[in-house]
PDB file of N, CA and C in Angstrom:
ATOM      1  N   GLU A1136       0.678  -0.956   0.089  1.00  0.00           N
ATOM      2  CA  GLU A1136       0.208  -0.002  -0.049  1.00  0.00           C
ATOM      3  C   GLU A1136       0.885   1.134   0.292  1.00  0.00           C
ATOM      4  N   ALA A1137       1.875   1.204   0.805  1.00  0.00           N
ATOM      5  CA  ALA A1137       2.863   2.447   0.694  1.00  0.00           C
ATOM      6  C   ALA A1137       3.644   2.801  -0.749  1.00  0.00           C
ATOM      7  N   ALA A1138       3.746   1.788  -1.365  1.00  0.00           N
ATOM      8  CA  ALA A1138       4.081   2.022  -3.036  1.00  0.00           C
ATOM      9  C   ALA A1138       3.155   2.773  -3.701  1.00  0.00           C
ATOM     10  N   GLU A1139       1.939   2.365  -3.463  1.00  0.00           N
ATOM     11  CA  GLU A1139       0.680   2.984  -4.096  1.00  0.00           C
ATOM     12  C   GLU A1139       0.633   4.213  -3.671  1.00  0.00           C
ATOM     13  N   ILE A1140       0.396   4.351  -2.610  1.00  0.00           N
ATOM     14  CA  ILE A1140       0.175   5.817  -2.010  1.00  0.00           C
ATOM     15  C   ILE A1140       1.487   6.667  -2.724  1.00  0.00           C
ATOM     16  N   THR A1141       2.563   6.326  -2.417  1.00  0.00           N
ATOM     17  CA  THR A1141       3.447   7.141  -2.923  1.00  0.00           C
ATOM     18  C   THR A1141       3.465   7.139  -4.672  1.00  0.00           C
ATOM     19  N   ALA A1142       3.173   6.480  -4.953  1.00  0.00           N
ATOM     20  CA  ALA A1142       2.749   6.783  -6.594  1.00  0.00           C
ATOM     21  C   ALA A1142       1.634   7.769  -6.907  1.00  0.00           C
ATOM     22  N   TYR A1143       0.696   7.373  -6.128  1.00  0.00           N
ATOM     23  CA  TYR A1143      -0.459   8.502  -6.373  1.00  0.00           C
ATOM     24  C   TYR A1143       0.255   9.902  -6.163  1.00  0.00           C
ATOM     25  N   PHE A1144       0.999  10.401  -4.939  1.00  0.00           N
ATOM     26  CA  PHE A1144       1.490  11.537  -4.477  1.00  0.00           C
ATOM     27  C   PHE A1144       2.653  12.058  -5.801  1.00  0.00           C
ATOM     28  N   VAL A1145       3.446  11.149  -6.234  1.00  0.00           N
ATOM     29  CA  VAL A1145       4.330  11.550  -7.554  1.00  0.00           C
ATOM     30  C   VAL A1145       3.389  12.052  -8.483  1.00  0.00           C
ATOM     31  N   ILE A1146       2.492  11.048  -8.911  1.00  0.00           N
ATOM     32  CA  ILE A1146       1.618  11.203 -10.166  1.00  0.00           C
ATOM     33  C   ILE A1146       0.920  12.929 -10.219  1.00  0.00           C
ATOM     34  N   ALA A1147       0.121  13.219  -8.844  1.00  0.00           N
ATOM     35  CA  ALA A1147      -0.523  14.332  -8.601  1.00  0.00           C
ATOM     36  C   ALA A1147       0.477  15.777  -8.529  1.00  0.00           C
ATOM     37  N   GLU A1148       1.279  15.227  -7.734  1.00  0.00           N
ATOM     38  CA  GLU A1148       2.285  16.576  -7.627  1.00  0.00           C
ATOM     39  C   GLU A1148       3.158  16.997  -9.105  1.00  0.00           C
ATOM     40  N   ALA A1149       3.385  16.094  -9.840  1.00  0.00           N
ATOM     41  CA  ALA A1149       3.900  15.936 -10.951  1.00  0.00           C
ATOM     42  C   ALA A1149       3.229  16.607 -12.296  1.00  0.00           C
ATOM     43  N   LEU A1150       1.656  16.448 -12.255  1.00  0.00           N
ATOM     44  CA  LEU A1150       0.786  16.839 -12.989  1.00  0.00           C
ATOM     45  C   LEU A1150       0.217  18.472 -12.590  1.00  0.00           C
ATOM     46  N   ALA A1151       0.420  18.601 -11.003  1.00  0.00           N
ATOM     47  CA  ALA A1151       0.146  19.990 -10.412  1.00  0.00           C
ATOM     48  C   ALA A1151       1.600  20.860 -10.972  1.00  0.00           C
ATOM     49  N   ASN A1152       2.725  19.979 -11.116  1.00  0.00           N
ATOM     50  CA  ASN A1152       3.805  21.024 -11.730  1.00  0.00           C
ATOM     51  C   ASN A1152       3.597  21.620 -13.145  1.00  0.00           C
ATOM     52  N   VAL A1153       3.087  20.391 -13.686  1.00  0.00           N
ATOM     53  CA  VAL A1153       2.889  21.021 -15.280  1.00  0.00           C
ATOM     54  C   VAL A1153       1.741  21.806 -15.565  1.00  0.00           C
ATOM     55  N   ALA A1154       0.780  21.804 -14.684  1.00  0.00           N
ATOM     56  CA  ALA A1154      -0.405  23.041 -14.716  1.00  0.00           C
ATOM     57  C   ALA A1154       0.201  24.193 -14.513  1.00  0.00           C
ATOM     58  N   LYS A1155       0.805  24.322 -13.317  1.00  0.00           N
ATOM     59  CA  LYS A1155       1.194  25.394 -13.048  1.00  0.00           C
ATOM     60  C   LYS A1155       2.541  26.190 -13.474  1.00  0.00           C
ATOM     61  N   HIS A1156       3.761  25.322 -13.872  1.00  0.00           N
ATOM     62  CA  HIS A1156       4.751  26.033 -14.508  1.00  0.00           C
ATOM     63  C   HIS A1156       5.425  25.689 -15.988  1.00  0.00           C
ATOM     64  N   SER A1157       4.925  24.731 -16.420  1.00  0.00           N
ATOM     65  CA  SER A1157       5.307  24.318 -17.625  1.00  0.00           C
ATOM     66  C   SER A1157       5.421  24.851 -18.809  1.00  0.00           C
ATOM     67  N   GLY A1158       4.180  25.434 -18.994  1.00  0.00           N
ATOM     68  CA  GLY A1158       3.633  25.878 -20.666  1.00  0.00           C
ATOM     69  C   GLY A1158       3.417  24.830 -21.125  1.00  0.00           C
ATOM     70  N   ALA A1159       3.331  23.533 -20.934  1.00  0.00           N
ATOM     71  CA  ALA A1159       2.837  22.126 -21.597  1.00  0.00           C
ATOM     72  C   ALA A1159       1.375  22.490 -22.339  1.00  0.00           C
ATOM     73  N   SER A1160       1.613  21.549 -23.652  1.00  0.00           N
ATOM     74  CA  SER A1160       0.526  21.179 -24.171  1.00  0.00           C
ATOM     75  C   SER A1160      -0.272  19.643 -24.144  1.00  0.00           C
ATOM     76  N   GLU A1161       0.926  19.173 -23.534  1.00  0.00           N
ATOM     77  CA  GLU A1161       0.501  17.586 -23.384  1.00  0.00           C
ATOM     78  C   GLU A1161       1.371  17.076 -22.354  1.00  0.00           C
ATOM     79  N   ALA A1162       0.779  16.202 -21.588  1.00  0.00           N
ATOM     80  CA  ALA A1162       1.420  15.291 -20.340  1.00  0.00           C
ATOM     81  C   ALA A1162       0.989  13.947 -20.511  1.00  0.00           C
ATOM     82  N   ARG A1163       1.857  13.019 -20.242  1.00  0.00           N
ATOM     83  CA  ARG A1163       1.596  11.374 -20.172  1.00  0.00           C
ATOM     84  C   ARG A1163       1.989  10.893 -19.096  1.00  0.00           C
ATOM     85  N   VAL A1164       1.056   9.873 -18.437  1.00  0.00           N
ATOM     86  CA  VAL A1164       1.179   9.203 -17.334  1.00  0.00           C
ATOM     87  C   VAL A1164       1.472   7.751 -17.804  1.00  0.00           C
ATOM     88  N   ARG A1165       2.427   7.196 -17.112  1.00  0.00           N
ATOM     89  CA  ARG A1165       2.833   5.631 -17.434  1.00  0.00           C
ATOM     90  C   ARG A1165       2.780   5.132 -15.742  1.00  0.00           C
ATOM     91  N   ALA A1166       2.093   4.133 -15.485  1.00  0.00           N
ATOM     92  CA  ALA A1166       2.355   3.098 -14.751  1.00  0.00           C
ATOM     93  C   ALA A1166       2.950   1.496 -15.132  1.00  0.00           C
ATOM     94  N   ARG A1167       3.515   0.866 -14.675  1.00  0.00           N
ATOM     95  CA  ARG A1167       4.049  -0.479 -14.949  1.00  0.00           C
ATOM     96  C   ARG A1167       4.920  -1.155 -13.952  1.00  0.00           C
ATOM     97  N   ARG A1168       4.953  -2.252 -13.966  1.00  0.00           N
ATOM     98  CA  ARG A1168       5.758  -3.240 -13.125  1.00  0.00           C
ATOM     99  C   ARG A1168       6.897  -3.578 -13.619  1.00  0.00           C
ATOM    100  N   GLU A1169       7.961  -3.271 -13.348  1.00  0.00           N
ATOM    101  CA  GLU A1169       9.212  -3.919 -13.797  1.00  0.00           C
ATOM    102  C   GLU A1169       9.905  -5.106 -13.124  1.00  0.00           C
ATOM    103  N   ARG A1170      10.405  -5.836 -13.891  1.00  0.00           N
ATOM    104  CA  ARG A1170      11.016  -7.072 -13.001  1.00  0.00           C
ATOM    105  C   ARG A1170      12.569  -6.511 -12.818  1.00  0.00           C
ATOM    106  N   GLY A1171      12.673  -6.532 -11.463  1.00  0.00           N
ATOM    107  CA  GLY A1171      14.285  -6.173 -11.133  1.00  0.00           C
ATOM    108  C   GLY A1171      15.270  -7.632 -10.871  1.00  0.00           C
ATOM    109  N   LEU A1172      16.081  -6.943 -10.609  1.00  0.00           N
ATOM    110  CA  LEU A1172      17.297  -8.317  -9.834  1.00  0.00           C
ATOM    111  C   LEU A1172      17.020  -8.807  -8.745  1.00  0.00           C
ATOM    112  N   PRO A1173      17.459  -9.986  -8.508  1.00  0.00           N
ATOM    113  CA  PRO A1173      17.027 -10.632  -7.054  1.00  0.00           C
ATOM    114  C   PRO A1173      17.204  -9.460  -5.813  1.00  0.00           C
ATOM    115  N   ARG A1174      16.678  -9.568  -5.058  1.00  0.00           N
ATOM    116  CA  ARG A1174      16.595  -8.965  -3.698  1.00  0.00           C
ATOM    117  C   ARG A1174      17.697  -8.488  -3.130  1.00  0.00           C
ATOM    118  N   ASN A1175      18.981  -9.338  -3.330  1.00  0.00           N
ATOM    119  CA  ASN A1175      20.180  -9.056  -2.701  1.00  0.00           C
ATOM    120  C   ASN A1175      20.911  -8.509  -3.896  1.00  0.00           C
ATOM    121  N   GLU A1176      20.924  -7.669  -5.054  1.00  0.00           N
ATOM    122  CA  GLU A1176      21.230  -7.295  -5.917  1.00  0.00           C
ATOM    123  C   GLU A1176      20.923  -5.844  -5.639  1.00  0.00           C
ATOM    124  N   LYS A1177      21.616  -4.809  -6.584  1.00  0.00           N
ATOM    125  CA  LYS A1177      21.351  -3.393  -6.419  1.00  0.00           C
ATOM    126  C   LYS A1177      19.684  -3.333  -6.458  1.00  0.00           C
ATOM    127  N   ARG A1178      19.117  -3.567  -7.191  1.00  0.00           N
ATOM    128  CA  ARG A1178      17.862  -3.313  -7.167  1.00  0.00           C
ATOM    129  C   ARG A1178      16.740  -4.502  -6.299  1.00  0.00           C
ATOM    130  N   LEU A1179      16.139  -3.959  -5.778  1.00  0.00           N
ATOM    131  CA  LEU A1179      15.049  -4.864  -4.782  1.00  0.00           C
ATOM    132  C   LEU A1179      14.224  -5.623  -5.263  1.00  0.00           C
ATOM    133  N   GLY A1180      14.078  -6.630  -5.959  1.00  0.00           N
ATOM    134  CA  GLY A1180      13.104  -7.471  -6.461  1.00  0.00           C
ATOM    135  C   GLY A1180      12.299  -6.217  -7.784  1.00  0.00           C
ATOM    136  N   ASP A1181      11.093  -6.508  -7.688  1.00  0.00           N
ATOM    137  CA  ASP A1181      10.307  -5.980  -8.659  1.00  0.00           C
ATOM    138  C   ASP A1181       9.931  -4.682  -8.210  1.00  0.00           C
ATOM    139  N   LEU A1182       9.635  -3.969  -9.201  1.00  0.00           N
ATOM    140  CA  LEU A1182       9.406  -2.452  -9.312  1.00  0.00           C
ATOM    141  C   LEU A1182       7.849  -1.900  -9.416  1.00  0.00           C
ATOM    142  N   LEU A1183       7.085  -1.007  -8.743  1.00  0.00           N
ATOM    143  CA  LEU A1183       6.423  -0.271  -9.272  1.00  0.00           C
ATOM    144  C   LEU A1183       6.937   1.390  -9.822  1.00  0.00           C
ATOM    145  N   VAL A1184       6.762   1.335 -11.014  1.00  0.00           N
ATOM    146  CA  VAL A1184       7.447   2.467 -11.830  1.00  0.00           C
ATOM    147  C   VAL A1184       6.455   3.376 -12.277  1.00  0.00           C
ATOM    148  N   VAL A1185       6.542   4.610 -11.969  1.00  0.00           N
ATOM    149  CA  VAL A1185       5.643   5.651 -12.698  1.00  0.00           C
ATOM    150  C   VAL A1185       5.999   6.733 -12.958  1.00  0.00           C
ATOM    151  N   GLU A1186       5.968   7.403 -14.199  1.00  0.00           N
ATOM    152  CA  GLU A1186       6.638   8.479 -14.784  1.00  0.00           C
ATOM    153  C   GLU A1186       5.576   9.138 -15.400  1.00  0.00           C
ATOM    154  N   VAL A1187       6.000  10.441 -15.348  1.00  0.00           N
ATOM    155  CA  VAL A1187       4.959  11.826 -16.029  1.00  0.00           C
ATOM    156  C   VAL A1187       6.072  12.450 -16.767  1.00  0.00           C
ATOM    157  N   GLU A1188       5.761  12.800 -18.073  1.00  0.00           N
ATOM    158  CA  GLU A1188       6.334  13.489 -18.743  1.00  0.00           C
ATOM    159  C   GLU A1188       5.424  14.463 -19.635  1.00  0.00           C
ATOM    160  N   ASP A1189       5.984  15.551 -19.824  1.00  0.00           N
ATOM    161  CA  ASP A1189       5.233  17.179 -20.524  1.00  0.00           C
ATOM    162  C   ASP A1189       6.307  17.217 -21.538  1.00  0.00           C
ATOM    163  N   ASP A1190       5.706  18.209 -22.529  1.00  0.00           N
ATOM    164  CA  ASP A1190       6.359  18.618 -23.599  1.00  0.00           C
ATOM    165  C   ASP A1190       6.334  20.241 -23.180  1.00  0.00           C
ATOM    166  N   GLY A1191       6.339  20.540 -21.623  1.00  0.00           N
ATOM    167  CA  GLY A1191       6.990  21.941 -21.659  1.00  0.00           C
ATOM    168  C   GLY A1191       8.235  22.392 -21.808  1.00  0.00           C
ATOM    169  N   ARG A1192       8.602  23.688 -21.404  1.00  0.00           N
ATOM    170  CA  ARG A1192       9.851  24.573 -21.368  1.00  0.00           C
ATOM    171  C   ARG A1192      10.825  23.861 -20.591  1.00  0.00           C
ATOM    172  N   GLY A1193      10.749  22.962 -19.727  1.00  0.00           N
ATOM    173  CA  GLY A1193      11.915  22.410 -19.003  1.00  0.00           C
ATOM    174  C   GLY A1193      12.304  23.135 -17.448  1.00  0.00           C
ATOM    175  N   GLY A1194      13.670  22.960 -17.260  1.00  0.00           N
ATOM    176  CA  GLY A1194      13.656  23.497 -16.150  1.00  0.00           C
ATOM    177  C   GLY A1194      13.257  23.104 -14.780  1.00  0.00           C
ATOM    178  N   ALA A1195      12.632  22.271 -14.545  1.00  0.00           N
ATOM    179  CA  ALA A1195      12.232  21.896 -12.901  1.00  0.00           C
ATOM    180  C   ALA A1195      13.153  22.010 -11.971  1.00  0.00           C
ATOM    181  N   ASN A1196      13.080  22.233 -10.978  1.00  0.00           N
ATOM    182  CA  ASN A1196      14.340  22.313  -9.975  1.00  0.00           C
ATOM    183  C   ASN A1196      13.973  20.944  -8.936  1.00  0.00           C
ATOM    184  N   PRO A1197      14.675  19.754  -9.333  1.00  0.00           N
ATOM    185  CA  PRO A1197      14.803  18.712  -8.360  1.00  0.00           C
ATOM    186  C   PRO A1197      14.810  18.876  -6.955  1.00  0.00           C
ATOM    187  N   ASN A1198      15.601  19.961  -6.650  1.00  0.00           N
ATOM    188  CA  ASN A1198      15.508  20.492  -4.952  1.00  0.00           C
ATOM    189  C   ASN A1198      14.502  21.445  -4.660  1.00  0.00           C
ATOM    190  N   GLY A1199      13.244  21.709  -5.193  1.00  0.00           N
ATOM    191  CA  GLY A1199      12.510  22.559  -4.960  1.00  0.00           C
ATOM    192  C   GLY A1199      11.454  21.570  -3.824  1.00  0.00           C
ATOM    193  N   PRO A1200      10.961  22.322  -3.020  1.00  0.00           N
ATOM    194  CA  PRO A1200      10.133  21.455  -1.798  1.00  0.00           C
ATOM    195  C   PRO A1200       9.042  20.381  -2.423  1.00  0.00           C
ATOM    196  N   GLY A1201       8.361  20.636  -3.504  1.00  0.00           N
ATOM    197  CA  GLY A1201       7.656  19.406  -4.075  1.00  0.00           C
ATOM    198  C   GLY A1201       8.241  18.499  -4.578  1.00  0.00           C
ATOM    199  N   LEU A1202       9.056  18.561  -5.422  1.00  0.00           N
ATOM    200  CA  LEU A1202       9.839  17.371  -5.931  1.00  0.00           C
ATOM    201  C   LEU A1202      10.812  16.670  -4.983  1.00  0.00           C
ATOM    202  N   LYS A1203      11.713  17.630  -4.169  1.00  0.00           N
ATOM    203  CA  LYS A1203      12.408  17.196  -3.125  1.00  0.00           C
ATOM    204  C   LYS A1203      11.570  16.152  -1.990  1.00  0.00           C
ATOM    205  N   GLY A1204      10.426  16.630  -1.602  1.00  0.00           N
ATOM    206  CA  GLY A1204       9.327  15.874  -1.094  1.00  0.00           C
ATOM    207  C   GLY A1204       9.080  14.598  -1.564  1.00  0.00           C
ATOM    208  N   LEU A1205       8.828  14.713  -2.790  1.00  0.00           N
ATOM    209  CA  LEU A1205       8.676  13.024  -3.259  1.00  0.00           C
ATOM    210  C   LEU A1205       9.468  12.423  -3.502  1.00  0.00           C
ATOM    211  N   ALA A1206      11.188  13.012  -3.423  1.00  0.00           N
ATOM    212  CA  ALA A1206      12.373  12.071  -3.426  1.00  0.00           C
ATOM    213  C   ALA A1206      12.652  11.319  -1.985  1.00  0.00           C
ATOM    214  N   ASP A1207      11.879  12.093  -1.268  1.00  0.00           N
ATOM    215  CA  ASP A1207      12.380  11.739   0.245  1.00  0.00           C
ATOM    216  C   ASP A1207      11.146  10.475   0.893  1.00  0.00           C
ATOM    217  N   ARG A1208      10.122  10.802  -0.133  1.00  0.00           N
ATOM    218  CA  ARG A1208       9.221   9.615   0.350  1.00  0.00           C
ATOM    219  C   ARG A1208       9.523   8.483  -0.637  1.00  0.00           C
ATOM    220  N   ALA A1209      10.158   8.426  -1.662  1.00  0.00           N
ATOM    221  CA  ALA A1209      10.332   7.402  -2.443  1.00  0.00           C
ATOM    222  C   ALA A1209      11.392   6.941  -1.465  1.00  0.00           C
ATOM    223  N   LEU A1210      12.534   7.309  -1.272  1.00  0.00           N
ATOM    224  CA  LEU A1210      13.727   6.954  -0.290  1.00  0.00           C
ATOM    225  C   LEU A1210      12.990   6.520   0.763  1.00  0.00           C
ATOM    226  N   VAL A1211      12.434   6.770   1.515  1.00  0.00           N
ATOM    227  CA  VAL A1211      11.740   5.987   2.877  1.00  0.00           C
ATOM    228  C   VAL A1211      11.789   4.780   2.506  1.00  0.00           C
ATOM    229  N   LEU A1212      10.784   4.326   1.081  1.00  0.00           N
ATOM    230  CA  LEU A1212      10.604   2.987   0.546  1.00  0.00           C
ATOM    231  C   LEU A1212      11.683   2.049   0.250  1.00  0.00           C
ATOM    232  N   ASP A1213      12.815   2.982   0.360  1.00  0.00           N
ATOM    233  CA  ASP A1213      14.270   2.384  -0.390  1.00  0.00           C
ATOM    234  C   ASP A1213      13.524   2.164  -1.716  1.00  0.00           C
ATOM    235  N   GLY A1214      12.886   3.288  -2.255  1.00  0.00           N
ATOM    236  CA  GLY A1214      12.788   3.531  -4.044  1.00  0.00           C
ATOM    237  C   GLY A1214      13.589   4.847  -4.425  1.00  0.00           C
ATOM    238  N   ARG A1215      13.344   5.221  -5.287  1.00  0.00           N
ATOM    239  CA  ARG A1215      14.146   6.597  -5.886  1.00  0.00           C
ATOM    240  C   ARG A1215      13.550   7.286  -6.860  1.00  0.00           C
ATOM    241  N   LEU A1216      13.655   8.539  -6.670  1.00  0.00           N
ATOM    242  CA  LEU A1216      12.807   9.540  -7.792  1.00  0.00           C
ATOM    243  C   LEU A1216      13.877  10.585  -8.502  1.00  0.00           C
ATOM    244  N   THR A1217      13.617  10.190  -9.621  1.00  0.00           N
ATOM    245  CA  THR A1217      14.582  11.217 -10.633  1.00  0.00           C
ATOM    246  C   THR A1217      13.686  12.158 -11.359  1.00  0.00           C
ATOM    247  N   VAL A1218      14.533  12.898 -11.997  1.00  0.00           N
ATOM    248  CA  VAL A1218      13.935  14.285 -12.448  1.00  0.00           C
ATOM    249  C   VAL A1218      14.567  14.547 -13.679  1.00  0.00           C
ATOM    250  N   GLU A1219      14.363  14.849 -14.944  1.00  0.00           N
ATOM    251  CA  GLU A1219      14.921  14.969 -16.163  1.00  0.00           C
ATOM    252  C   GLU A1219      14.328  15.974 -16.679  1.00  0.00           C
ATOM    253  N   SER A1220      14.827  17.654 -16.714  1.00  0.00           N
ATOM    254  CA  SER A1220      14.262  18.463 -17.167  1.00  0.00           C
ATOM    255  C   SER A1220      15.304  19.666 -17.355  1.00  0.00           C
ATOM    256  N   PRO A1221      15.848  19.119 -19.007  1.00  0.00           N
ATOM    257  CA  PRO A1221      16.504  20.227 -19.444  1.00  0.00           C
ATOM    258  C   PRO A1221      15.783  21.277 -19.993  1.00  0.00           C
ATOM    259  N   VAL A1222      16.412  22.678 -19.872  1.00  0.00           N
ATOM    260  CA  VAL A1222      16.102  23.950 -20.404  1.00  0.00           C
ATOM    261  C   VAL A1222      15.640  23.615 -21.526  1.00  0.00           C
ATOM    262  N   GLY A1223      14.284  23.849 -22.035  1.00  0.00           N
ATOM    263  CA  GLY A1223      13.753  24.080 -23.380  1.00  0.00           C
ATOM    264  C   GLY A1223      13.015  22.711 -23.318  1.00  0.00           C
ATOM    265  N   GLY A1224      12.619  21.683 -22.319  1.00  0.00           N
ATOM    266  CA  GLY A1224      12.019  20.540 -22.453  1.00  0.00           C
ATOM    267  C   GLY A1224      12.463  19.149 -22.701  1.00  0.00           C
ATOM    268  N   PRO A1225      12.277  18.411 -22.778  1.00  0.00           N
ATOM    269  CA  PRO A1225      10.720  17.971 -21.740  1.00  0.00           C
ATOM    270  C   PRO A1225      11.191  17.802 -20.264  1.00  0.00           C
ATOM    271  N   THR A1226       9.938  17.725 -19.641  1.00  0.00           N
ATOM    272  CA  THR A1226      10.340  17.278 -18.299  1.00  0.00           C
ATOM    273  C   THR A1226       9.921  15.808 -18.081  1.00  0.00           C
ATOM    274  N   ARG A1227      10.635  14.923 -17.605  1.00  0.00           N
ATOM    275  CA  ARG A1227      10.222  13.374 -16.759  1.00  0.00           C
ATOM    276  C   ARG A1227      10.530  13.814 -15.628  1.00  0.00           C
ATOM    277  N   VAL A1228       9.439  12.979 -15.143  1.00  0.00           N
ATOM    278  CA  VAL A1228       9.870  12.719 -13.447  1.00  0.00           C
ATOM    279  C   VAL A1228       9.397  11.101 -13.543  1.00  0.00           C
ATOM    280  N   ARG A1229      10.367  10.072 -12.987  1.00  0.00           N
ATOM    281  CA  ARG A1229      10.128   9.099 -12.787  1.00  0.00           C
ATOM    282  C   ARG A1229      10.363   8.573 -11.267  1.00  0.00           C
ATOM    283  N   ALA A1230       9.582   7.437 -10.903  1.00  0.00           N
ATOM    284  CA  ALA A1230       9.754   7.185  -9.563  1.00  0.00           C
ATOM    285  C   ALA A1230       9.630   5.697  -9.619  1.00  0.00           C
ATOM    286  N   GLU A1231      10.447   5.108  -8.848  1.00  0.00           N
ATOM    287  CA  GLU A1231      10.998   3.453  -8.788  1.00  0.00           C
ATOM    288  C   GLU A1231      10.617   3.074  -7.428  1.00  0.00           C
ATOM    289  N   LEU A1232       9.514   2.350  -7.381  1.00  0.00           N
ATOM    290  CA  LEU A1232       9.428   2.048  -5.865  1.00  0.00           C
ATOM    291  C   LEU A1232       9.354   0.379  -5.781  1.00  0.00           C
ATOM    292  N   PRO A1233       9.456  -0.135  -4.395  1.00  0.00           N
ATOM    293  CA  PRO A1233       9.656  -1.763  -4.632  1.00  0.00           C
ATOM    294  C   PRO A1233       8.053  -2.197  -4.715  1.00  0.00           C
ATOM    295  N   TRP A1234       8.221  -3.042  -5.464  1.00  0.00           N
ATOM    296  CA  TRP A1234       6.784  -3.766  -5.303  1.00  0.00           C
ATOM    297  C   TRP A1234       6.657  -4.826  -4.592  1.00  0.00           C
ATOM    298  N   GLY A1235       5.624  -4.963  -3.274  1.00  0.00           N
ATOM    299  CA  GLY A1235       5.469  -5.911  -2.823  1.00  0.00           C
ATOM    300  C   GLY A1235       6.486  -5.567  -1.406  1.00  0.00           C
ATOM    301  N   SER A1236       6.471  -6.885  -0.834  1.00  0.00           N
ATOM    302  CA  SER A1236       6.785  -6.937   0.676  1.00  0.00           C
ATOM    303  C   SER A1236       8.396  -7.534   0.726  1.00  0.00           C
ATOM    304  N   GLN A1237       8.815  -7.148   1.363  1.00  0.00           N
ATOM    305  CA  GLN A1237      10.455  -7.847   1.403  1.00  0.00           C
ATOM    306  C   GLN A1237      10.641  -9.378   1.239  1.00  0.00           C
ATOM    307  N   ASN A1238       9.398  -9.771   2.022  1.00  0.00           N
ATOM    308  CA  ASN A1238       9.216 -11.259   1.693  1.00  0.00           C
ATOM    309  C   ASN A1238       8.722 -11.736   0.417  1.00  0.00           C
ATOM    310  N   GLY A1239       8.645 -10.982  -0.765  1.00  0.00           N
ATOM    311  CA  GLY A1239       7.955 -11.514  -1.919  1.00  0.00           C
ATOM    312  C   GLY A1239       6.591 -11.310  -2.050  1.00  0.00           C
ATOM    313  N   GLY A1240       6.190 -10.617  -0.856  1.00  0.00           N
ATOM    314  CA  GLY A1240       4.605 -10.390  -1.095  1.00  0.00           C
ATOM    315  C   GLY A1240       4.179  -9.509  -2.436  1.00  0.00           C
TER     316      GLY A1240
END
């Protein structure tokens, strides 16, 4: 449940940023399960991956309070959040969150 809640907040915050700041005419949301490496490797098993991408002007600050807060939420779950937003666009926010429990659930 924690991964799903975090995914919701990532999508909601990223779309709010698109609407407020990007000047984008379009945004895309993707969510999927990715098979990861065995839990004792670099990635902890399967992942819930969510991505929000827009065609706006770019230049998003990953250290701003909204995106930094999302990165902190992902980190608490042993996940990660990445932001790609070169000036001129596009912007992509991607969260990789552990899927299921540490016991393979």
